[in-house]
mmCIF file of C-alpha atoms and ligand atoms in Angstrom:
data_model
loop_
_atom_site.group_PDB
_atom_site.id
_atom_site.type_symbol
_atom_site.label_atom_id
_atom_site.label_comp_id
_atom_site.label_asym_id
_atom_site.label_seq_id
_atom_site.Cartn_x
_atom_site.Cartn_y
_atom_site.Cartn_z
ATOM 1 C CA UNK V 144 121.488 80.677 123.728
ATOM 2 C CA UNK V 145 118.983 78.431 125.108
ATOM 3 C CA UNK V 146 117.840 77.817 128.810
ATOM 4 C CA UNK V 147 118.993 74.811 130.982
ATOM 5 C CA UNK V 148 115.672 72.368 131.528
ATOM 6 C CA UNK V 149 114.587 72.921 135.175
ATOM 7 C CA UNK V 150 115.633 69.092 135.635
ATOM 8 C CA UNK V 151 119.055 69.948 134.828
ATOM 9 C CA UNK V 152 119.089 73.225 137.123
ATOM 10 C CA UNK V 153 117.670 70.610 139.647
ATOM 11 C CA UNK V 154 120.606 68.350 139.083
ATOM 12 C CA UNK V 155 122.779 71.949 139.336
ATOM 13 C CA UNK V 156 121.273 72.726 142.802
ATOM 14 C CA UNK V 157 122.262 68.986 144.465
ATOM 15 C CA UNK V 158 125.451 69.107 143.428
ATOM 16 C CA UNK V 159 125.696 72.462 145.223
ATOM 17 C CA UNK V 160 124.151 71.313 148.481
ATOM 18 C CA UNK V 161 126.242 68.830 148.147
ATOM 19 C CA UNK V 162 129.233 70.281 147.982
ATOM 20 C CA UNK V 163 128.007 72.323 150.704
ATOM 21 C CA UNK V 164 127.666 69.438 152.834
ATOM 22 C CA UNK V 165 123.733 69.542 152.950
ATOM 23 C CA UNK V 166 121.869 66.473 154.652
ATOM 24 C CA UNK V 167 118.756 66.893 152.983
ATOM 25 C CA UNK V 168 119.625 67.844 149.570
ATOM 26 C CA UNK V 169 116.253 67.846 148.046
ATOM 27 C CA UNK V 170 115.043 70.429 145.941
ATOM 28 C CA UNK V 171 113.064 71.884 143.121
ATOM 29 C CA UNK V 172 113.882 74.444 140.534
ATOM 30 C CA UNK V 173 111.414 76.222 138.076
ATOM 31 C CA UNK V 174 110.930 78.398 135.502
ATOM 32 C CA UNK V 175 108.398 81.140 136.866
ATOM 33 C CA UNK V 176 107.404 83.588 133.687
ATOM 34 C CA UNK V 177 105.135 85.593 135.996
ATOM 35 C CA UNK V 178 108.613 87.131 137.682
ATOM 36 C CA UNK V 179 109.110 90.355 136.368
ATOM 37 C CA UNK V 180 111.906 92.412 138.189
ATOM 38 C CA UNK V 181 113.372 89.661 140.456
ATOM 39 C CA UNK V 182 115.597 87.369 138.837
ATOM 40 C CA UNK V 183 115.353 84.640 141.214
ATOM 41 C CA UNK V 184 113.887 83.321 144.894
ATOM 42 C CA UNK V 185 114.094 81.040 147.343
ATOM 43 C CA UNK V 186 111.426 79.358 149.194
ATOM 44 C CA UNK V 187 113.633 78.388 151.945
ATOM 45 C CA UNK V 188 110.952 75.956 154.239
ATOM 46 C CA UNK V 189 109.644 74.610 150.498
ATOM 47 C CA UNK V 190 113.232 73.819 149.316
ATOM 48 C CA UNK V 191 112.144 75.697 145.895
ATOM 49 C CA UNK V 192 113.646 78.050 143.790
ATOM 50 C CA UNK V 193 112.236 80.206 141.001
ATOM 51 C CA UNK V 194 114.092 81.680 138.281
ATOM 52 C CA UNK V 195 112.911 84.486 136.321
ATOM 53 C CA UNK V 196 113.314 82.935 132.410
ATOM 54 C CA UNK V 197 113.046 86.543 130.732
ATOM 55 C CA UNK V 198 115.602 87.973 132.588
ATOM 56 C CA UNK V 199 117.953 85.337 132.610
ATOM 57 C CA UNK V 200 117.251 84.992 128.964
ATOM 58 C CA UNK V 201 118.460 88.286 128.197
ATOM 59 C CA UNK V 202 121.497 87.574 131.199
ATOM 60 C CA UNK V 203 122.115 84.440 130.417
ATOM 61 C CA UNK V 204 125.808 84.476 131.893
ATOM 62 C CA UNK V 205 124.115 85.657 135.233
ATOM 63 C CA UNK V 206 122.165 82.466 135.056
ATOM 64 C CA UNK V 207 125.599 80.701 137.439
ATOM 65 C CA UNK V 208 124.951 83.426 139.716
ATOM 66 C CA UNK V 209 121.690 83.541 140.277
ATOM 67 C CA UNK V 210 121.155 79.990 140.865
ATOM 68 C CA UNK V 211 123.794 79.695 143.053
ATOM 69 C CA UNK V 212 122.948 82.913 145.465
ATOM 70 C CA UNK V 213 119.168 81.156 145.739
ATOM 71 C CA UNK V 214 120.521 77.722 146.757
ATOM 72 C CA UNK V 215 122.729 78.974 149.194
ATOM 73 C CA UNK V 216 119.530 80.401 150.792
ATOM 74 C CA UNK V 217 117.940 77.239 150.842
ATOM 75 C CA UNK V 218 121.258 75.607 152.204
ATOM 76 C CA UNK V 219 121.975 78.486 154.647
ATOM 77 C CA UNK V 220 118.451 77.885 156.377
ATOM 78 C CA UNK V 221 119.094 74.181 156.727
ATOM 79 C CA UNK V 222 122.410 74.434 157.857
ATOM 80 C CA UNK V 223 122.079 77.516 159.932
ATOM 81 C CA UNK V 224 117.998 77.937 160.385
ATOM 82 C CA UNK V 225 115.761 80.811 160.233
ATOM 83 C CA UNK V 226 117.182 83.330 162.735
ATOM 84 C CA UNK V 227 119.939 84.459 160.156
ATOM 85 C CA UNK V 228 120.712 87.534 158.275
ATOM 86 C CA UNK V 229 119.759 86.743 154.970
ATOM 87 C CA UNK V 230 122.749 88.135 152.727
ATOM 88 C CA UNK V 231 125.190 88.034 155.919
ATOM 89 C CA UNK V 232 128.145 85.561 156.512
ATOM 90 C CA UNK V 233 126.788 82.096 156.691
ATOM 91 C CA UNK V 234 124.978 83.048 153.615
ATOM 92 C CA UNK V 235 128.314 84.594 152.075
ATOM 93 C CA UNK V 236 130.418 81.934 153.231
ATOM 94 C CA UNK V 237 128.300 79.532 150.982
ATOM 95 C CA UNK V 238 128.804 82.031 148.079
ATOM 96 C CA UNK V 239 131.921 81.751 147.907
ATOM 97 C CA UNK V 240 132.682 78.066 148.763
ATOM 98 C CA UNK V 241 131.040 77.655 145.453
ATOM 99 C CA UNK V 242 133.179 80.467 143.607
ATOM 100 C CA UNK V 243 130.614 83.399 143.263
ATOM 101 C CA UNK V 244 131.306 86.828 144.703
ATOM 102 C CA UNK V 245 129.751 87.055 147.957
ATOM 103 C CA UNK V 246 129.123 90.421 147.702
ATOM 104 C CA UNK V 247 126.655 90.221 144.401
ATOM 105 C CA UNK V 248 125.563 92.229 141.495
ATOM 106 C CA UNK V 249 122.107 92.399 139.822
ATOM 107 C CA UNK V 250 122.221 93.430 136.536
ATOM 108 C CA UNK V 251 119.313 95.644 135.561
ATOM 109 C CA UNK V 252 118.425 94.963 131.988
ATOM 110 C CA UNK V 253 118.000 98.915 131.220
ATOM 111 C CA UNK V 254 120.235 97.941 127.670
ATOM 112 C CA UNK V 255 116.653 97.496 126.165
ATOM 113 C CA UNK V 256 115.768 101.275 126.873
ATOM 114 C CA UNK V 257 118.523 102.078 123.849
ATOM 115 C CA UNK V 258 118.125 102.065 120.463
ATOM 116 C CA UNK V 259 119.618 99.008 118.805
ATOM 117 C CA UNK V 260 122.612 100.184 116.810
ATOM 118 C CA UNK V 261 124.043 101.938 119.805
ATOM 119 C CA UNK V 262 124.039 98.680 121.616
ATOM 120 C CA UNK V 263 125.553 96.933 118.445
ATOM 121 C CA UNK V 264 128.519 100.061 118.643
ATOM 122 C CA UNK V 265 128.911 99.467 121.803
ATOM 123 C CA UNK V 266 132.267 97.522 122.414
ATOM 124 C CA UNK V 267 133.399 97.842 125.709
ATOM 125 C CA UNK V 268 130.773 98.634 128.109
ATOM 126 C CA UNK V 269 131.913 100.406 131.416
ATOM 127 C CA UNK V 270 129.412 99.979 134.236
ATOM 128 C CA UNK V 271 127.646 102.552 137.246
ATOM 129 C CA UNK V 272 126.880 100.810 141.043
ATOM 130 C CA UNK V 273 123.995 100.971 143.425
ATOM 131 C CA UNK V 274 125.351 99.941 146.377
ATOM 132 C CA UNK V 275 122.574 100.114 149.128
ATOM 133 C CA UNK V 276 123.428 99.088 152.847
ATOM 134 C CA UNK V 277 120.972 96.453 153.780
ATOM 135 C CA UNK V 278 121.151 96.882 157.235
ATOM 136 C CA UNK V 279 120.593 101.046 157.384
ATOM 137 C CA UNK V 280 119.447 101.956 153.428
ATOM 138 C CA UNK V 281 122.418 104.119 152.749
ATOM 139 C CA UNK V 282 123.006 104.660 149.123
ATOM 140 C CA UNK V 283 125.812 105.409 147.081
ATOM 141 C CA UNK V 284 126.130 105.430 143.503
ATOM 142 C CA UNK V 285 129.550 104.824 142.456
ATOM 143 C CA UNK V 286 131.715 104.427 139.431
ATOM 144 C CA UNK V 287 134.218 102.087 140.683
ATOM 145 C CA UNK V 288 132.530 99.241 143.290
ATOM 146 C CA UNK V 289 134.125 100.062 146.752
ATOM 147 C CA UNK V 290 133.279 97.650 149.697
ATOM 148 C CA UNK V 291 134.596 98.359 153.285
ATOM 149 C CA UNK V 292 132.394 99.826 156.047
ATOM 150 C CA UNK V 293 128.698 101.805 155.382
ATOM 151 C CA UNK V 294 128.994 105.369 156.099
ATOM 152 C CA UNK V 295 125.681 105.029 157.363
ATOM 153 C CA UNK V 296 125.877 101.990 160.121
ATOM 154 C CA UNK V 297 129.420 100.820 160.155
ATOM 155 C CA UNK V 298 128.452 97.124 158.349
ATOM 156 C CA UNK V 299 130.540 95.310 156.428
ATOM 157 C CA UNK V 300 128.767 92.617 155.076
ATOM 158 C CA UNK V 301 125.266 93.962 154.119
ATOM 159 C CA UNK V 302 125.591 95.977 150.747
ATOM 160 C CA UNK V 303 123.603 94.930 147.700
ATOM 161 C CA UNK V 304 124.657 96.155 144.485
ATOM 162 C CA UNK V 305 122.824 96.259 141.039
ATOM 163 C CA UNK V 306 124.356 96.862 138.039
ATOM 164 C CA UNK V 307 123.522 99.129 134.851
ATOM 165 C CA UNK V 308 125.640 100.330 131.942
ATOM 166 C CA UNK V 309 127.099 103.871 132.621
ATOM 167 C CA UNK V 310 124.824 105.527 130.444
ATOM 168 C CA UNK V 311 122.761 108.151 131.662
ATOM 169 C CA UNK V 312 119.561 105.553 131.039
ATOM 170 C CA UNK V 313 121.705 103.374 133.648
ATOM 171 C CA UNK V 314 122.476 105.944 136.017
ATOM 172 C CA UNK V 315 118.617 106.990 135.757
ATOM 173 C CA UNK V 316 117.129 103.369 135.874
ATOM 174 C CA UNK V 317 119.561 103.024 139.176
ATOM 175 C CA UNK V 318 118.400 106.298 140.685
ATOM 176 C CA UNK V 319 114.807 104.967 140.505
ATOM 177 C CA UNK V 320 115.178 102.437 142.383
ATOM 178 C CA UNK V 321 113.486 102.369 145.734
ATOM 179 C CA UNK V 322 115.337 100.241 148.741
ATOM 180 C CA UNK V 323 112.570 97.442 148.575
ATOM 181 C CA UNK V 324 113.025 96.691 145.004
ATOM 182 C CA UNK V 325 116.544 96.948 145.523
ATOM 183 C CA UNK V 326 115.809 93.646 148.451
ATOM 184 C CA UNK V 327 113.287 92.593 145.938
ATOM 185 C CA UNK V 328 115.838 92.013 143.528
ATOM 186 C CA UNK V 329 117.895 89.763 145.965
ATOM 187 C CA UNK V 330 115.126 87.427 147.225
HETATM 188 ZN ZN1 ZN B 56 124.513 100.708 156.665
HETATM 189 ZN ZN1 ZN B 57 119.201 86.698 148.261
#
């Protein structure tokens, strides 16, 4: 499966800002092959967005996702300015206007750390959660992804989740993770 051109991911991002009721619905979107763990960012004050085209070539169903949670950065800051939470509920509230999750996933692309024919056996794959409080750090590793209040600070609205297959390379690649690649991941 190929990649969208970055003019039609450009063409993507309007419509969204325009469905979000955007004034100023300029903006750029590029392929950036010097990203290596983040799958996307926002430049909010630029009105750009890079996407990560290794990643997303592997994900390519997370492509929607991805390009959606960086516009509605950009269109959060116009519509709400700087002084805002950046995953919190204007930024959610865009999310899901356009029909993604608010709360999102990042998939972590630890698949490649297995040998091929396991992947190939592999028929349905069951997954394991990070979900990291952005607020306070807590961290929880779950089976099943729970929302509701952090143990740690009470918030409801500030947990970032990644994603890996519940193998024990998942569960490993997951436990690695340090909180600022975690907020790396959801630039
Ligand atoms: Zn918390
Ligand atoms: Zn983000």
């Amino acid at each position: 499966m190929s990649l969208p051109s970055a003019t039609e991911l450009v063409e993507r991002a309007t419509a969204l800002l325009v469905g979000w009721r955007v004034v100023d619905t300029r903006i750029a979107v590029v392929w950036n092959d010097k990203l290596t763990t983040t799958a996307g960012r926002a430049f909010q004050r630029a009105g750009r967005i890079e996407l990560n085209p290794t990643l997303l070539a592997r994900a390519p169903d997370q492509l929607p996702m991805v390009l959606v949670h960086e516009a509605a950065h950009i269109a959060a800051f116009r519509l709400f300015g700087a002084n805002i939470p950046a995953h919190g509920r204007h930024w959610r509230s865009l999310m899901r206007l356009a029909g993604q999750e608010p709360a999102v996933t990042h998939d972590i692309p630890v698949d490649d750390l297995r040998p091929a024919a396991a992947r190939a056996r592999r028929v349905r794959r069951s997954y394991v959660y990070l979900r990291v409080c952005d607020s306070c750090g807590d961290r929880q590793l779950l089976d099943a992804l729970r929302y509701g209040r952090c143990a740690g600070c009470d918030a409801r609205d500030s947990f970032l989740v990644m994603k890996a297959p519940a193998s024990s390379a998942g569960r490993a690649a997951l436990s690695q993770l340090s909180l600022a690649q975690v907020r790396a991941a959801f630039d």
